[in-house]
Short mmCIF file of C-alpha atoms and ligand atoms in Angstrom, two decimals:
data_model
loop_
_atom_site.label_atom_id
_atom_site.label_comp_id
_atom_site.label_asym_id
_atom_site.label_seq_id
_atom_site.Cartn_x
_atom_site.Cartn_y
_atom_site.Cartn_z
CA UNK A 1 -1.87 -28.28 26.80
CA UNK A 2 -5.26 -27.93 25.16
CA UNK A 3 -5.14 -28.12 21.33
CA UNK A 4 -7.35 -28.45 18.67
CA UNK A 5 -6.24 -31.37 16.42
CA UNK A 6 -7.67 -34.40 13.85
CA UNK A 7 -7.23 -38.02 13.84
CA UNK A 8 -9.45 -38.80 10.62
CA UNK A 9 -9.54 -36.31 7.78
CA UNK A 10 -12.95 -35.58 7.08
CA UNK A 11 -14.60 -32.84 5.52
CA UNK A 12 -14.95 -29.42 7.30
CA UNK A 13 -18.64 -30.16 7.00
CA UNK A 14 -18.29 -33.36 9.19
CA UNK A 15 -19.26 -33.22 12.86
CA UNK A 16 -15.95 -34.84 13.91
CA UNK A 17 -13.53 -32.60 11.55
CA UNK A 18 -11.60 -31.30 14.44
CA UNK A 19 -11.45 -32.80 17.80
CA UNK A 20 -10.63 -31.18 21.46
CA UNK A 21 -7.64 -32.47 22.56
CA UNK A 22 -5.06 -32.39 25.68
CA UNK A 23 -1.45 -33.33 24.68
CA UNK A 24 1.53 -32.65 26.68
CA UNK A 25 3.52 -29.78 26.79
CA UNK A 26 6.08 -29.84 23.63
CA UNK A 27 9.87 -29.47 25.12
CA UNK A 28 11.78 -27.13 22.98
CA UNK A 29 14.87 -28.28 21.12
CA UNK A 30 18.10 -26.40 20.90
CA UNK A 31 16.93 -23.72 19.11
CA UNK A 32 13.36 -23.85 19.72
CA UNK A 33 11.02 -21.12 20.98
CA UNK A 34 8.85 -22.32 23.17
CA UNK A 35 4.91 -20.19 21.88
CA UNK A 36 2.04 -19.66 24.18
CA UNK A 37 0.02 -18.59 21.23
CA UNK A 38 -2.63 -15.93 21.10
CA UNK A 39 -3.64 -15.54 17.55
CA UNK A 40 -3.70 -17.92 14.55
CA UNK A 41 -4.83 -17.70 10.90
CA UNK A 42 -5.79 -20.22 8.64
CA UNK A 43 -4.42 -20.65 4.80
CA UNK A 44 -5.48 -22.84 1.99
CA UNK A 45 -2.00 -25.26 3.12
CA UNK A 46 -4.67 -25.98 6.45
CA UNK A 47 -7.19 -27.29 3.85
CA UNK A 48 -4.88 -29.35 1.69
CA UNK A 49 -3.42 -31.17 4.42
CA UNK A 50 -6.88 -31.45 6.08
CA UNK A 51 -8.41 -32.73 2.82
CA UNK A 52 -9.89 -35.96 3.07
CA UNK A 53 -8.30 -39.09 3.03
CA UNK A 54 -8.24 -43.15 4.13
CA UNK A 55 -5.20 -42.24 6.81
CA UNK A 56 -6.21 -41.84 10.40
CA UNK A 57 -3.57 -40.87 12.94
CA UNK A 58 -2.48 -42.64 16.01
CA UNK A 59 -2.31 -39.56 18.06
CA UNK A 60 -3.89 -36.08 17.66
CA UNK A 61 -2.94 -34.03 14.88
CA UNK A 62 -2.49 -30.13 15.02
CA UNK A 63 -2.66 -28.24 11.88
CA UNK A 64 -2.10 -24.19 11.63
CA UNK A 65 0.95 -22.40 9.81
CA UNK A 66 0.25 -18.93 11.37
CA UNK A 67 1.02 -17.43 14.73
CA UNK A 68 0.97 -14.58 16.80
CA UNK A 69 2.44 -15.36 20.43
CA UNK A 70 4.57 -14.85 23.54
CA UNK A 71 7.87 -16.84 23.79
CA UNK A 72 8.08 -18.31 27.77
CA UNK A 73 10.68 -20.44 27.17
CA UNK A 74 14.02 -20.99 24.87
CA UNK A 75 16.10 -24.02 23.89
CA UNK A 76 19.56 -23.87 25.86
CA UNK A 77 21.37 -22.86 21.95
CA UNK A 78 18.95 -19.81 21.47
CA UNK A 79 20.36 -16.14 21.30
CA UNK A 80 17.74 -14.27 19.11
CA UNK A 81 14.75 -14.30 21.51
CA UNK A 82 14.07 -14.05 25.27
CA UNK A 83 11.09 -15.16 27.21
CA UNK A 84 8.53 -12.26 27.41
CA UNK A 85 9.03 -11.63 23.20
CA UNK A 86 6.33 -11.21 21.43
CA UNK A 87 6.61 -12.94 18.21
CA UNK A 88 5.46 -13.86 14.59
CA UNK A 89 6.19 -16.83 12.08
CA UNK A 90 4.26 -19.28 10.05
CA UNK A 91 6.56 -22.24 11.19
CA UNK A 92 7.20 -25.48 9.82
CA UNK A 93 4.81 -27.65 7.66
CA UNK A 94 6.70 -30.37 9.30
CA UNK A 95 6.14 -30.08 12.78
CA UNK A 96 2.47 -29.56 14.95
CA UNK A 97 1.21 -26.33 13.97
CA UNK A 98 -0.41 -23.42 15.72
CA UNK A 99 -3.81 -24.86 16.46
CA UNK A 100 -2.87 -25.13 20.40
CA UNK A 101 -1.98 -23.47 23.53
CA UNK A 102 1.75 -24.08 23.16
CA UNK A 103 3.87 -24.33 19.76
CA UNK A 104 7.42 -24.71 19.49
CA UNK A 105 8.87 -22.73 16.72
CA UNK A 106 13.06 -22.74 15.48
CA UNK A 107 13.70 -19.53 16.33
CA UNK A 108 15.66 -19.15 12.54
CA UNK A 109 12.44 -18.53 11.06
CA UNK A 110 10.65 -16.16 13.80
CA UNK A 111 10.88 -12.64 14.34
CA UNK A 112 9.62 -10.03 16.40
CA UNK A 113 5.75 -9.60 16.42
CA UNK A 114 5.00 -5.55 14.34
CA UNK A 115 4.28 -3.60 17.86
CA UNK A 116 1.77 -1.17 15.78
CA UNK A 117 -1.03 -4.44 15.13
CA UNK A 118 -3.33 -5.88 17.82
CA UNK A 119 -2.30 -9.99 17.38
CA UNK A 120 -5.07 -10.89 15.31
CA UNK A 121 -4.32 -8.15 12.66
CA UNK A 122 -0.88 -9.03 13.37
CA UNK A 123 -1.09 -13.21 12.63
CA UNK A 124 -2.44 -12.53 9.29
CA UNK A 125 0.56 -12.19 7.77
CA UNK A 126 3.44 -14.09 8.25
CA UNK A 127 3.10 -17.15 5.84
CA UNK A 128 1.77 -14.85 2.49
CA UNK A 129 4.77 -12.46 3.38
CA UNK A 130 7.25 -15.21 3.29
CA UNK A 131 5.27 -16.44 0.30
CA UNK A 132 5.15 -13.31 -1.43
CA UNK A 133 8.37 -11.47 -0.34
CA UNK A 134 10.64 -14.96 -1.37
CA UNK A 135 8.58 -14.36 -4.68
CA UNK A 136 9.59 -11.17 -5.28
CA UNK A 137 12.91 -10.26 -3.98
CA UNK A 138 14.57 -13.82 -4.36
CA UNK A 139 13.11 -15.74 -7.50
CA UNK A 140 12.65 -12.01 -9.54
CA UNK A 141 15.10 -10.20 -7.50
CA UNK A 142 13.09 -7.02 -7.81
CA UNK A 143 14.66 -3.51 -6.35
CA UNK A 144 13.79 -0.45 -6.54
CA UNK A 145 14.97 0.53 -9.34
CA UNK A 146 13.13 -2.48 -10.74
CA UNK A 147 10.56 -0.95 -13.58
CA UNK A 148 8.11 -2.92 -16.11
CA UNK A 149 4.43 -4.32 -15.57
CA UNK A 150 4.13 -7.08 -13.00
CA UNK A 151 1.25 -8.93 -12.96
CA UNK A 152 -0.05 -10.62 -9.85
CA UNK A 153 -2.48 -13.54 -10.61
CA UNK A 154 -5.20 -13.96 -7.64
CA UNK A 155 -4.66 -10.56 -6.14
CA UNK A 156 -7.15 -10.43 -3.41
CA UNK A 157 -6.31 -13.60 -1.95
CA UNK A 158 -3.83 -13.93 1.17
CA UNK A 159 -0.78 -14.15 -1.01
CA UNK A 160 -2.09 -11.22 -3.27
CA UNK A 161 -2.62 -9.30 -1.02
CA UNK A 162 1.03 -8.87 0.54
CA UNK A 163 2.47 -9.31 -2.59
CA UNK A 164 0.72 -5.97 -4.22
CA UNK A 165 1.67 -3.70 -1.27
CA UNK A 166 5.13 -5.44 -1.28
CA UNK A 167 5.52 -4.65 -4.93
CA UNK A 168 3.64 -1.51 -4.62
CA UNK A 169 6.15 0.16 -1.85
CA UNK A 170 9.32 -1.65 -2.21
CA UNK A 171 9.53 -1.71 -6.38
CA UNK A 172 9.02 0.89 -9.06
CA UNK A 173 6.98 -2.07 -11.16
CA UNK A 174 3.54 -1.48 -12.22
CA UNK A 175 1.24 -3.82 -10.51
CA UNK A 176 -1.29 -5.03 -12.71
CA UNK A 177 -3.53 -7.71 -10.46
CA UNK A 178 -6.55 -9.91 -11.34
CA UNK A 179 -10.16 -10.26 -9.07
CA UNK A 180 -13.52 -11.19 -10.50
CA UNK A 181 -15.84 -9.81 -8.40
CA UNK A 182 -16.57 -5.98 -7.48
CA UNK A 183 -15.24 -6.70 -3.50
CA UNK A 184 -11.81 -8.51 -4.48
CA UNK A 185 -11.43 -5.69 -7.58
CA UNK A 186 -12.15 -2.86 -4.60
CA UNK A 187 -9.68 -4.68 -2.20
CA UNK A 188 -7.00 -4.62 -5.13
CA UNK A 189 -6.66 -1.43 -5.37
CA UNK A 190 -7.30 -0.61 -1.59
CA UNK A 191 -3.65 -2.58 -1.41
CA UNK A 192 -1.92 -0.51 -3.83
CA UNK A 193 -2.94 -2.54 -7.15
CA UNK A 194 -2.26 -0.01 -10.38
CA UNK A 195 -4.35 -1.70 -12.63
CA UNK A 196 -7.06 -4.87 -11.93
CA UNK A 197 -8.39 -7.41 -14.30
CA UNK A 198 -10.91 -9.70 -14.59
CA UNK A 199 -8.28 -13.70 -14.39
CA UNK A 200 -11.68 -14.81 -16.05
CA UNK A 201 -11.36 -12.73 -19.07
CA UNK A 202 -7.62 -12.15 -18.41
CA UNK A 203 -6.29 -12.16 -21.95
CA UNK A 204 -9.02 -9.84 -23.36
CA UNK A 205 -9.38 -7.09 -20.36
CA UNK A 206 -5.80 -7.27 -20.61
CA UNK A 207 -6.07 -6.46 -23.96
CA UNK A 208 -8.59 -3.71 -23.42
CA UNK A 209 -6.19 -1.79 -21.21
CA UNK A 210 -3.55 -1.70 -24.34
CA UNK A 211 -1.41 -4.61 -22.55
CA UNK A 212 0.26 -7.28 -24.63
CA UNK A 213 3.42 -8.07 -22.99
CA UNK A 214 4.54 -7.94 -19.03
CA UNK A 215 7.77 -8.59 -17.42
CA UNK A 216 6.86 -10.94 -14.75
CA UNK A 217 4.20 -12.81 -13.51
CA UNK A 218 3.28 -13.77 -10.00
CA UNK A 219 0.77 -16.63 -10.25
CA UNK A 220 -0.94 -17.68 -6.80
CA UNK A 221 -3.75 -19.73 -8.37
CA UNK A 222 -4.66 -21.79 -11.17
CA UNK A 223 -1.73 -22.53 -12.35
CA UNK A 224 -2.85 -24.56 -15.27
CA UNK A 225 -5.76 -22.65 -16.00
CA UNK A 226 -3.76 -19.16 -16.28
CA UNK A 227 -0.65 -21.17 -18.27
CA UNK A 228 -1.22 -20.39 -22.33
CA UNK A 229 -2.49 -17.05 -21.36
CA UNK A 230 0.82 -16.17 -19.26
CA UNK A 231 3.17 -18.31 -21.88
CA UNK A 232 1.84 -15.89 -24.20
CA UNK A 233 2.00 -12.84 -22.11
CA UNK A 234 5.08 -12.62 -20.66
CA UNK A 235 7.88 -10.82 -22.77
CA UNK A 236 10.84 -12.51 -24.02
CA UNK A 237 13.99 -13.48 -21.23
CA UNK A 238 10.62 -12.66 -18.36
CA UNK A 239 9.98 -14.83 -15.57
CA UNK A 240 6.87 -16.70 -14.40
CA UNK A 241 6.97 -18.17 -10.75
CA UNK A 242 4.07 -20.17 -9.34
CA UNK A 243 3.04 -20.80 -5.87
CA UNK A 244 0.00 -22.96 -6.63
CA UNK A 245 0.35 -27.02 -7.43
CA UNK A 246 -1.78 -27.96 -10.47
CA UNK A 247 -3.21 -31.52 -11.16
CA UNK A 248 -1.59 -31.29 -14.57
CA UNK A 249 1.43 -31.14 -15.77
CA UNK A 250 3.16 -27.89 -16.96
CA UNK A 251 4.19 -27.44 -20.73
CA UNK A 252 7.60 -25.55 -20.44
CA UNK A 253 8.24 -26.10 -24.02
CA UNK A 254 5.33 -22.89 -24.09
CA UNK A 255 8.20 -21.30 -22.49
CA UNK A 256 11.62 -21.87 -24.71
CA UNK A 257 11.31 -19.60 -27.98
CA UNK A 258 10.80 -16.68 -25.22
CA UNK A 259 13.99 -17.88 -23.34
CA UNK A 260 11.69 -17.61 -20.14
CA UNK A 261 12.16 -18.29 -16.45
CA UNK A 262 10.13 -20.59 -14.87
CA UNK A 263 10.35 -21.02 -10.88
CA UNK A 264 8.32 -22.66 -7.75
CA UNK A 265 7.89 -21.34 -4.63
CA UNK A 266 7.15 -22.98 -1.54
CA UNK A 267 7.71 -21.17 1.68
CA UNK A 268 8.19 -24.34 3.77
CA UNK A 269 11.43 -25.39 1.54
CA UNK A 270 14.05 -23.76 4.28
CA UNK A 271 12.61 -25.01 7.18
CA UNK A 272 11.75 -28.54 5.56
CA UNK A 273 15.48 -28.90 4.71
CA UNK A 274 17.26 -26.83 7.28
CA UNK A 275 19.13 -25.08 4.45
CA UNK A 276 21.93 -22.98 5.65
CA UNK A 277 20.04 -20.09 5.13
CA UNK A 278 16.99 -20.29 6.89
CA UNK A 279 17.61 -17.60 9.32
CA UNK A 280 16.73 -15.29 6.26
CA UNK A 281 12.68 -16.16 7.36
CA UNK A 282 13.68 -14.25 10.75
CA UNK A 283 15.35 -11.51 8.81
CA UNK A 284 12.52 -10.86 6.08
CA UNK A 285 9.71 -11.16 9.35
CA UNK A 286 11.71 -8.70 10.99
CA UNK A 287 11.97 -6.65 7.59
CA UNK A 288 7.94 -6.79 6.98
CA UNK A 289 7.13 -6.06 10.84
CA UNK A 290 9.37 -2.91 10.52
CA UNK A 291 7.91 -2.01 7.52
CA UNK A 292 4.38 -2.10 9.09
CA UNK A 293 5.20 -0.05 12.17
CA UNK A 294 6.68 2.28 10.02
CA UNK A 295 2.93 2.46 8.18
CA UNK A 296 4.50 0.99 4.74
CA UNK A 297 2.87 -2.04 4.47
CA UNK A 298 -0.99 -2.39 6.78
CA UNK A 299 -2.38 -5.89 7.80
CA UNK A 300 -4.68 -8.02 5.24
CA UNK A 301 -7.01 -9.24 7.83
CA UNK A 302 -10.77 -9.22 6.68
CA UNK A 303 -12.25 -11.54 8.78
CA UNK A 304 -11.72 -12.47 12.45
CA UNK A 305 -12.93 -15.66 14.31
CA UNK A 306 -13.27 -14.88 18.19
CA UNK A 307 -12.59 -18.31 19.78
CA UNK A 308 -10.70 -21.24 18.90
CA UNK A 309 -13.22 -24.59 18.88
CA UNK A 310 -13.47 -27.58 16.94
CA UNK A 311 -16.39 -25.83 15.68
CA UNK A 312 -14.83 -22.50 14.71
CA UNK A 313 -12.17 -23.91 13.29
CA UNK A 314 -14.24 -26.35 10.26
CA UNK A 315 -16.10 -23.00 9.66
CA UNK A 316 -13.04 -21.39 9.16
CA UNK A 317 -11.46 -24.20 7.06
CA UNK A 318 -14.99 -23.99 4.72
CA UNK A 319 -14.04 -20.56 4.31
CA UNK A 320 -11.14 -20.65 3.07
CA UNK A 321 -11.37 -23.83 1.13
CA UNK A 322 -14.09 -21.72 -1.00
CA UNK A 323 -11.43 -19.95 -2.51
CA UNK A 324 -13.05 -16.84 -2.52
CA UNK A 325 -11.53 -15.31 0.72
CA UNK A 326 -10.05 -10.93 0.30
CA UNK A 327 -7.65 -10.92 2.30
CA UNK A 328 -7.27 -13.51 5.37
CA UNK A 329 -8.78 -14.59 8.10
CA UNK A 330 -7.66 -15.16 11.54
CA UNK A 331 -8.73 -16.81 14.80
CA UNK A 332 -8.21 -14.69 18.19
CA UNK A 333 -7.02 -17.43 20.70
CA UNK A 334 -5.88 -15.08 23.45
CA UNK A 335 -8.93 -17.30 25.65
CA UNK A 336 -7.58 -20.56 24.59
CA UNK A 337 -4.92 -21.48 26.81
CA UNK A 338 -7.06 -20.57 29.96
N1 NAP B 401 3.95 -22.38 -2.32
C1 NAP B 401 3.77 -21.67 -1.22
O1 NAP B 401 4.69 -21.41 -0.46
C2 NAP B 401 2.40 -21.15 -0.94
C3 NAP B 401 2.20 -20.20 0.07
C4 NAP B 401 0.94 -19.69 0.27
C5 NAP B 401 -0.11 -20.14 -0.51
N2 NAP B 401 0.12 -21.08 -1.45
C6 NAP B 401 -0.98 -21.54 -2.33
O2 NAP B 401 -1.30 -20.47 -3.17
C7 NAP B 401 -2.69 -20.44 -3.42
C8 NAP B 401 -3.24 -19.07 -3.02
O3 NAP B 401 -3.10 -18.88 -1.62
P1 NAP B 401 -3.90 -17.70 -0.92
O4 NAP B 401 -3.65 -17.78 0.54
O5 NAP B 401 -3.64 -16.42 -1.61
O6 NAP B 401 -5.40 -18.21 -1.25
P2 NAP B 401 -6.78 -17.52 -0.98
O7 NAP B 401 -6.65 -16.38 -0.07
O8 NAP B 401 -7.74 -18.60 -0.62
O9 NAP B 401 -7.16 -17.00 -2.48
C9 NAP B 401 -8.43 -16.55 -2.71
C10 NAP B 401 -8.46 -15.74 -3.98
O10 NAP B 401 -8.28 -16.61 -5.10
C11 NAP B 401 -8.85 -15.95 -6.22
N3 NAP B 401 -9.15 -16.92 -7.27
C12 NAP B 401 -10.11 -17.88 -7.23
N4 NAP B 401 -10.11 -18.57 -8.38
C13 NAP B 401 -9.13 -18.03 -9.17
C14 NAP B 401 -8.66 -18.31 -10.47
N5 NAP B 401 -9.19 -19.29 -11.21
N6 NAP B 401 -7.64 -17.56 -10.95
C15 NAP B 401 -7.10 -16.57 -10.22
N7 NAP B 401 -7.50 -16.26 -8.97
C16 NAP B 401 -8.52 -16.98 -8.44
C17 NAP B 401 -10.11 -15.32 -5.65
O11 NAP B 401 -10.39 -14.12 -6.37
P3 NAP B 401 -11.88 -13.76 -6.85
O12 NAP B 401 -12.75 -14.04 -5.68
O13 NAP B 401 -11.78 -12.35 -7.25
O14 NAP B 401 -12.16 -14.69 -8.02
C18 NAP B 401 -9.78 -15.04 -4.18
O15 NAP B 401 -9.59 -13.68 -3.88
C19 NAP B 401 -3.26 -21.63 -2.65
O16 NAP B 401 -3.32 -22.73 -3.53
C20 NAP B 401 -2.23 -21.90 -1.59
O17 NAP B 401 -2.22 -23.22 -1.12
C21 NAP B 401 1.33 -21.60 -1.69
#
């Protein structure tokens, strides 16, 4: 199968970033889906891994958490998923990723592709609505009877994105979320945002607006950066969860006289260790997709790539490793497999 994969890790600026490759067709395991996908985005976890670094791999590499696809095969234990589905999932951070023609994919954490969104707007979403609906239904266990201010730090990324419409539709919190620039404050509120602030001047515009206290506090990025301001925003027994690593360390003891709760999420964690519960990926996908065709919840893709190269796909990675992306973009591969 043709893929698009590394062997060094160089900088999306380097002529020999990504490479062409042809690898062999993956067999699927038990419970593996076997993907001929059509549509693939790409997320800051594509740039991480990608960063540079001294290791060079033996055999191509292929990156890509994010896929839109057709299943044409199943492992001989599979009972969710036929060949002919159409499908969704961001997969596992473990095993090859999306950037090629075939993908195997457990079919625990897969669901049903939304039938209302072309596959491009489709494969925008799957690894920020993990991300974000883990965040908000499992760490804060918000309802809808859930009330109080939420505030959603990096609102117009990927992440943000999902997670204001998620919170918007399927809470009754007030979703306060931070942009800096006139497009990502616009985008906010396009996705449901109540309130936007500046996460430069987060503590005074914050301030402005007559809030001193919120209830929770979803914090995609800058962890470290946002930390005294959120330590000394959230209200006492609230809870903070971060998504983004930070270089430095974390000072809980910020934390303690406010009895707070302090949690990680990674979206990777039930697929990385096969916990018992992993099918709950297929159930929330097949929540989110329903929620979409019934016109809930709309796609976040801003930006769409038309061909899968070794070219388009540093561009893309320079994108998003700016860290200024609204919304996400994807790469239409329904061409590549041919
Ligand atoms: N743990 C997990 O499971 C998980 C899952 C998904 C993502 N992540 C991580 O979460 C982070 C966000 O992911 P994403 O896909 O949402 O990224 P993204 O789409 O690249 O985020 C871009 C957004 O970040 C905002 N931003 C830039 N600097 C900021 C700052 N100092 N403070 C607050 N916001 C800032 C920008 O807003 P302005 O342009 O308005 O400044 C921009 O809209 C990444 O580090 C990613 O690796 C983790």
């Amino acid at each position: 199968m043709k893929a698009i994969a590394l062997t060094h890790y160089l900088p999306s600026d380097h002529p020999d970033c990504f490479i062409a490759a042809n690898l062999h067709d993956p067999v699927p395991g038990p419970r593996d889906l076997l993907v001929r996908v059509t549509a693939t985005s790409v997320n800051p976890v594509d740039t991480k891994v990608r960063s540079p670094k001294a290791k060079i791999e033996s055999s191509p590499r292929v990156l890509g958490w994010d896929a839109v696809g057709e299943v044409i095969a199943t492992g001989s234990e599979v009972t969710l998923f036929k060949a002919g589905d159409r499908v969704w999932y961001a997969g596992d951070i473990s095993r090859p990723g999306s950037n090629s023609a075939l993908q195997l994919v457990d079919e625990r954490i897969a669901a049903i592709a939304p039938t209302t969104l072309s596959d491009v707007e489709a494969a925008a979403l799957p690894l920020t609505a993990i991300t974000a609906w883990e965040t908000l239904f499992e760490r804060f266990a918000l309802t809808r009877e859930s009330r109080g201010k939420l505030l959603i730090i990096g609102g117009a990324g990927g992440v943000g994105s999902i997670a204001i419409q998620l919170a918007r539709q399927l809470t009754g919190m007030e979703v306060i979320a931070t942009a800096s620039r006139p497009e990502s404050r616009e985008w906010c509120l396009e996705m449901g945002a109540h309130q936007v602030v500046n996460h430069h001047k987060l503590q005074e515009e914050l301030t402005a607006l007559g809030i001193t206290q919120v209830d929770a506090i979803f914090c995609t990025n800058a962890t470290a950066e946002h930390w005294a301001t959120m330590a000394g925003l959230i209200r006492p027994f609230g809870h903070i969860c971060t998504i983004a690593e930070s270089s430095e360390p974390w000072d809980l003891s910020l934390l303690k006289s406010k009895s707070v709760t302090f949690s990680q999420e990674f979206m990777f964690t039930r697929s990385l260790f096969q916990t018992p519960d992993m099918i709950e990926q297929h159930h929330l996908l097949g929540r989110v997709a329903a929620l979409v065709d019934e016109g809930v919840l709309q796609t976040t893709l801003t930006r769409t790539i038309p061909s899968l190269t070794p070219v388009t796909l540093a561009q893309a990675h320079a994108e998003v490793e700016a860290g200024r992306m609204v919304g996400k973009l994807v790469i239409d591969m329904s061409g590549f497999a041919n």
